[in-house]
Short mmCIF file of C-alpha atoms and ligand atoms in Angstrom, two decimals:
data_model
loop_
_atom_site.label_atom_id
_atom_site.label_comp_id
_atom_site.label_asym_id
_atom_site.label_seq_id
_atom_site.Cartn_x
_atom_site.Cartn_y
_atom_site.Cartn_z
CA MET A 1 0.42 7.91 -47.82
CA PRO A 2 -0.53 7.19 -44.20
CA ARG A 3 -0.19 3.67 -43.00
CA SER A 4 -3.30 1.71 -42.13
CA ASP A 5 -4.16 -1.43 -40.20
CA THR A 6 -6.24 -3.43 -42.69
CA THR A 7 -6.85 -6.75 -41.01
CA HIS A 8 -9.41 -9.51 -40.60
CA ALA A 9 -10.52 -10.46 -37.09
CA ARG A 10 -7.87 -12.60 -35.37
CA PRO A 11 -9.29 -15.72 -33.66
CA PRO A 12 -7.33 -16.81 -30.57
CA TRP A 13 -5.97 -19.91 -32.38
CA LEU A 14 -4.38 -17.90 -35.20
CA PHE A 15 -0.61 -18.35 -35.66
CA LYS A 16 1.36 -15.54 -33.98
CA GLU A 17 2.65 -14.02 -37.19
CA TYR A 18 3.52 -10.70 -35.51
CA SER A 19 6.39 -12.38 -33.63
CA PRO A 20 8.43 -13.68 -36.58
CA VAL A 21 11.35 -16.02 -36.10
CA GLY A 22 14.82 -15.45 -37.54
CA VAL A 23 16.88 -12.28 -37.88
CA ASP A 24 15.71 -9.51 -35.52
CA LEU A 25 14.37 -6.60 -37.59
CA GLY A 26 12.92 -4.78 -34.61
CA SER A 27 14.84 -1.49 -34.79
CA PRO A 28 15.51 1.16 -37.46
CA ALA A 29 19.23 0.27 -37.38
CA ALA A 30 18.51 -3.44 -37.94
CA VAL A 31 16.21 -2.56 -40.85
CA ALA A 32 18.90 -0.39 -42.48
CA VAL A 33 21.41 -3.27 -42.16
CA TYR A 34 18.81 -5.66 -43.61
CA ASP A 35 18.24 -3.36 -46.60
CA ARG A 36 22.01 -3.31 -47.28
CA ASN A 37 22.42 -7.07 -46.85
CA GLN A 38 19.44 -7.83 -49.06
CA GLY A 39 21.13 -5.94 -51.87
CA THR A 40 18.08 -3.86 -52.83
CA ASP A 41 18.30 -3.30 -56.58
CA PRO A 42 15.73 -1.05 -58.33
CA ASP A 43 16.87 -2.34 -61.75
CA ALA A 44 16.12 -5.93 -60.74
CA ASP A 45 12.78 -4.78 -59.32
CA ASP A 46 11.98 -3.07 -62.64
CA ALA A 47 12.90 -6.19 -64.60
CA LEU A 48 10.52 -8.22 -62.43
CA LEU A 49 7.73 -5.64 -62.81
CA ASP A 50 8.21 -5.78 -66.60
CA ARG A 51 7.91 -9.57 -66.53
CA LEU A 52 4.73 -9.31 -64.46
CA GLY A 53 3.25 -6.71 -66.83
CA VAL A 54 2.96 -4.03 -64.15
CA ALA A 55 2.08 -0.69 -65.77
CA GLN A 56 0.03 2.46 -65.22
CA ASP A 57 -3.07 1.63 -63.10
CA THR A 58 -2.10 -2.00 -62.36
CA LEU A 59 -3.12 -2.80 -58.80
CA LEU A 60 -0.16 -4.55 -57.17
CA ILE A 61 0.13 -5.86 -53.62
CA ASP A 62 3.54 -6.89 -52.28
CA LEU A 63 3.02 -9.12 -49.23
CA ALA A 64 5.78 -8.89 -46.62
CA CYS A 65 7.15 -5.93 -48.56
CA GLY A 66 10.06 -5.27 -46.20
CA THR A 67 11.85 -2.05 -47.07
CA GLY A 68 9.46 -1.40 -49.98
CA SER A 69 11.71 -1.26 -53.02
CA LEU A 70 9.40 -3.25 -55.33
CA VAL A 71 6.35 -1.23 -54.24
CA VAL A 72 8.14 2.08 -54.83
CA GLN A 73 9.33 1.00 -58.29
CA ALA A 74 5.76 -0.07 -59.14
CA ALA A 75 4.42 3.29 -57.95
CA ARG A 76 7.00 5.09 -60.11
CA ARG A 77 5.36 3.58 -63.21
CA GLY A 78 1.88 4.68 -62.12
CA ALA A 79 0.68 1.42 -60.55
CA HIS A 80 -1.60 1.45 -57.51
CA ALA A 81 1.06 -0.07 -55.33
CA HIS A 82 0.31 -1.56 -51.90
CA GLY A 83 2.92 -2.81 -49.45
CA VAL A 84 1.86 -5.10 -46.58
CA ASP A 85 4.13 -5.99 -43.67
CA ILE A 86 3.82 -6.84 -39.99
CA SER A 87 6.79 -4.66 -39.03
CA GLU A 88 6.31 -0.99 -38.14
CA GLN A 89 10.05 -0.44 -38.66
CA MET A 90 10.01 -1.96 -42.15
CA LEU A 91 6.96 0.10 -43.11
CA ALA A 92 8.54 3.30 -41.79
CA PHE A 93 11.65 2.63 -43.92
CA ALA A 94 9.48 1.79 -46.95
CA GLN A 95 7.35 4.90 -46.52
CA ALA A 96 10.46 7.10 -46.30
CA ARG A 97 11.72 5.45 -49.54
CA ALA A 98 8.41 6.37 -51.26
CA GLU A 99 8.62 9.94 -49.95
CA ARG A 100 12.18 10.33 -51.26
CA ALA A 101 11.01 9.05 -54.66
CA ASP A 102 8.01 11.42 -54.47
CA VAL A 103 5.52 8.66 -55.32
CA THR A 104 2.23 7.61 -53.79
CA ALA A 105 2.10 4.10 -52.35
CA TYR A 106 -0.26 2.51 -49.82
CA TRP A 107 1.21 0.84 -46.73
CA HIS A 108 -0.64 -1.62 -44.53
CA ARG A 109 0.48 -3.02 -41.20
CA ALA A 110 -0.87 -6.54 -41.60
CA GLY A 111 0.29 -10.12 -42.01
CA PHE A 112 -0.07 -12.86 -44.60
CA LEU A 113 -2.83 -14.37 -42.51
CA ASP A 114 -4.88 -11.37 -41.47
CA TYR A 115 -4.44 -8.89 -44.36
CA ALA A 116 -7.91 -7.81 -45.53
CA HIS A 117 -7.71 -6.14 -48.91
CA ALA A 118 -10.20 -3.27 -49.03
CA ALA A 119 -9.54 -1.80 -52.51
CA ARG A 120 -10.57 -3.42 -55.82
CA PRO A 121 -9.18 -6.93 -56.46
CA ALA A 122 -5.50 -6.96 -57.31
CA ASP A 123 -4.05 -7.59 -60.76
CA VAL A 124 -0.72 -8.75 -59.36
CA VAL A 125 0.28 -10.09 -55.93
CA THR A 126 3.95 -10.67 -55.13
CA THR A 127 5.87 -12.00 -52.18
CA ARG A 128 9.62 -12.45 -51.92
CA SER A 129 11.84 -13.96 -49.26
CA ALA A 130 9.12 -14.15 -46.64
CA LEU A 131 6.68 -17.05 -46.92
CA HIS A 132 9.24 -19.21 -45.10
CA GLN A 133 8.33 -17.27 -41.94
CA LEU A 134 5.24 -19.46 -41.65
CA PRO A 135 5.05 -23.21 -40.89
CA ASP A 136 3.52 -25.21 -43.74
CA PHE A 137 -0.04 -25.35 -42.37
CA TRP A 138 -0.03 -21.56 -42.21
CA LYS A 139 1.67 -21.14 -45.60
CA GLN A 140 -1.41 -22.79 -47.09
CA GLN A 141 -3.70 -20.34 -45.29
CA ALA A 142 -1.49 -17.43 -46.40
CA LEU A 143 -1.70 -18.55 -50.04
CA LEU A 144 -5.49 -18.81 -49.80
CA ASN A 145 -5.63 -15.27 -48.41
CA ALA A 146 -3.29 -14.00 -51.15
CA ALA A 147 -5.41 -15.67 -53.85
CA ALA A 148 -8.54 -14.09 -52.38
CA THR A 149 -7.13 -10.61 -52.97
CA LEU A 150 -6.54 -11.34 -56.71
CA ARG A 151 -8.99 -11.02 -59.59
CA PRO A 152 -9.56 -14.21 -61.62
CA GLY A 153 -6.72 -14.39 -64.15
CA GLY A 154 -4.56 -12.19 -61.93
CA THR A 155 -0.87 -12.96 -61.43
CA PHE A 156 0.73 -14.36 -58.30
CA TYR A 157 4.53 -14.32 -57.98
CA LEU A 158 6.43 -16.12 -55.23
CA ARG A 159 10.18 -16.26 -54.70
CA ASP A 160 11.72 -17.67 -51.57
CA ALA A 161 14.21 -20.02 -49.99
CA ILE A 162 12.39 -23.19 -51.08
CA VAL A 163 14.43 -26.36 -51.50
CA SER A 164 14.42 -28.85 -54.37
CA PHE A 165 17.23 -31.25 -53.41
CA PRO A 166 16.37 -34.92 -52.69
CA PRO A 167 15.39 -35.18 -49.01
CA ALA A 168 18.06 -37.82 -48.40
CA GLU A 169 20.73 -35.23 -49.37
CA ALA A 170 19.43 -32.55 -46.97
CA ALA A 171 22.38 -32.51 -44.56
CA GLU A 172 25.09 -32.07 -47.21
CA GLN A 173 22.99 -29.69 -49.36
CA VAL A 174 22.16 -27.45 -46.38
CA GLN A 175 25.81 -27.35 -45.31
CA ARG A 176 26.90 -26.48 -48.87
CA TRP A 177 24.32 -23.65 -49.00
CA ILE A 178 25.51 -22.19 -45.70
CA ASP A 179 29.18 -22.47 -46.70
CA THR A 180 28.73 -20.82 -50.10
CA ALA A 181 26.11 -18.16 -49.23
CA GLY A 182 27.51 -16.93 -45.88
CA ARG A 183 29.53 -13.70 -46.05
CA PRO A 184 31.98 -12.18 -43.55
CA ALA A 185 30.29 -9.95 -40.95
CA GLY A 186 29.53 -6.51 -42.40
CA GLU A 187 29.47 -7.77 -45.99
CA GLY A 188 26.06 -9.42 -46.11
CA PHE A 189 24.17 -12.27 -44.44
CA THR A 190 26.62 -14.40 -42.47
CA LYS A 191 26.92 -18.16 -42.06
CA ALA A 192 25.29 -17.73 -38.63
CA ASP A 193 22.31 -16.00 -40.30
CA PHE A 194 21.87 -18.93 -42.70
CA GLU A 195 22.31 -21.47 -39.89
CA MET A 196 19.56 -19.69 -37.97
CA HIS A 197 17.36 -19.65 -41.08
CA VAL A 198 17.59 -23.42 -41.41
CA ARG A 199 17.28 -24.09 -37.67
CA GLU A 200 14.45 -21.71 -36.77
CA GLU A 201 12.53 -20.70 -39.91
CA PHE A 202 10.28 -22.83 -42.11
CA SER A 203 11.71 -23.20 -45.61
CA THR A 204 10.14 -26.25 -47.25
CA TYR A 205 10.24 -28.35 -50.42
CA ALA A 206 9.17 -27.05 -53.85
CA TRP A 207 6.84 -30.05 -54.30
CA ILE A 208 4.99 -29.08 -51.10
CA VAL A 209 4.64 -25.47 -52.23
CA GLU A 210 3.37 -26.60 -55.64
CA GLY A 211 0.59 -28.58 -53.98
CA MET A 212 -0.30 -25.60 -51.79
CA LEU A 213 -0.46 -23.20 -54.73
CA ASP A 214 -2.83 -25.55 -56.54
CA ARG A 215 -5.05 -25.91 -53.47
CA ALA A 216 -5.17 -22.11 -53.14
CA GLY A 217 -6.61 -21.86 -56.67
CA LEU A 218 -3.33 -20.69 -58.21
CA ASP A 219 -2.25 -22.43 -61.43
CA THR A 220 1.53 -22.52 -61.86
CA VAL A 221 2.50 -21.04 -65.23
CA SER A 222 6.24 -21.34 -64.68
CA ARG A 223 8.52 -22.68 -61.99
CA THR A 224 12.19 -21.74 -61.88
CA LEU A 225 14.77 -23.30 -59.59
CA PRO A 226 17.79 -20.95 -59.68
CA SER A 227 19.50 -23.24 -57.15
CA ALA A 228 18.71 -26.26 -54.99
CA THR A 229 17.69 -23.87 -52.20
CA HIS A 230 15.64 -21.24 -54.02
CA ALA A 231 12.51 -21.34 -56.16
CA GLU A 232 10.34 -18.93 -58.04
CA PHE A 233 6.72 -19.56 -59.06
CA LEU A 234 4.62 -17.52 -61.48
CA CYS A 235 0.94 -18.37 -61.19
CA ARG A 236 -2.49 -17.31 -62.46
CA ARG A 237 -5.55 -17.24 -60.24
CA ARG A 238 -8.21 -19.64 -61.55
C1 SAM B 301 13.48 -11.26 -45.35
S1 SAM B 301 12.35 -9.93 -45.34
C2 SAM B 301 11.88 -9.79 -47.08
C3 SAM B 301 11.37 -8.42 -47.41
C4 SAM B 301 11.09 -8.15 -48.88
N1 SAM B 301 10.02 -8.97 -49.40
C5 SAM B 301 12.34 -8.34 -49.71
O1 SAM B 301 12.36 -9.19 -50.61
O2 SAM B 301 13.33 -7.64 -49.44
C6 SAM B 301 10.95 -10.66 -44.60
C7 SAM B 301 9.83 -9.66 -44.35
O3 SAM B 301 8.66 -10.38 -43.99
C8 SAM B 301 8.00 -9.67 -42.97
N2 SAM B 301 7.12 -10.65 -42.34
C9 SAM B 301 7.46 -11.67 -41.51
N3 SAM B 301 6.38 -12.40 -41.22
C10 SAM B 301 5.33 -11.82 -41.88
C11 SAM B 301 3.94 -12.11 -41.97
N4 SAM B 301 3.41 -13.15 -41.33
N5 SAM B 301 3.17 -11.33 -42.73
C12 SAM B 301 3.70 -10.26 -43.38
N6 SAM B 301 5.00 -9.92 -43.33
C13 SAM B 301 5.80 -10.71 -42.59
C14 SAM B 301 9.12 -9.12 -42.12
O4 SAM B 301 8.69 -8.04 -41.32
C15 SAM B 301 10.09 -8.68 -43.22
O5 SAM B 301 9.82 -7.39 -43.66
#
């Protein structure tokens, strides 16, 4: 499907979400490397879609969809699958993935803050490994915008680098994360990538995110902390 710009008006004070911090994904080559490093796994995407109850005719929106794997797997099972991302290069890669799979998906060049959903309200909204691109004030606005695209009772799924260690342990916990997660160059995200994530991006505490979800009208049904540096929230829109 053609890509569309589906955005709200952008007041001059709006956060500059089209200039994200962190790893540079501004070229087709960088996007291909990202897709490899991220370890795109259609089986894992399918397992998540099963958990979220995504089936024929479900309307799913994946915010900050990146290279589009989750959207394409949703489209394969007959969902109305929408991918939203600020990056032309990511969307081009995602669209090519959908074309190779011979499925219809809808791609929108838009951000967390200015995406304006024009189709019927969504049944499921997902976002993975991306909310940390926004400082906390703007995360709250992003969650409000995500909730506004969902029907009451609809499902919101968030997974990201969100920390749950005691704040007083931050220095040692961050160093342990970087030391264990960093891979040699060419084999995945490197220590330098993780150092940059901590230094320049906006990962925050799980207890802050919980408060934001609640204030966005999203009731947390389950919260999983696979590690002290990652969290997953499954929510229902009130
Ligand atoms: C680390 S990637 C994650 C992509 C995908 N969700 C995944 O799990 O593989 C982060 C993505 O967020 C996108 N992004 C960054 N800031 C954004 C924003 N404000 N709104 C929408 N997408 C954004 C980037 O272009 C990139 O595709």
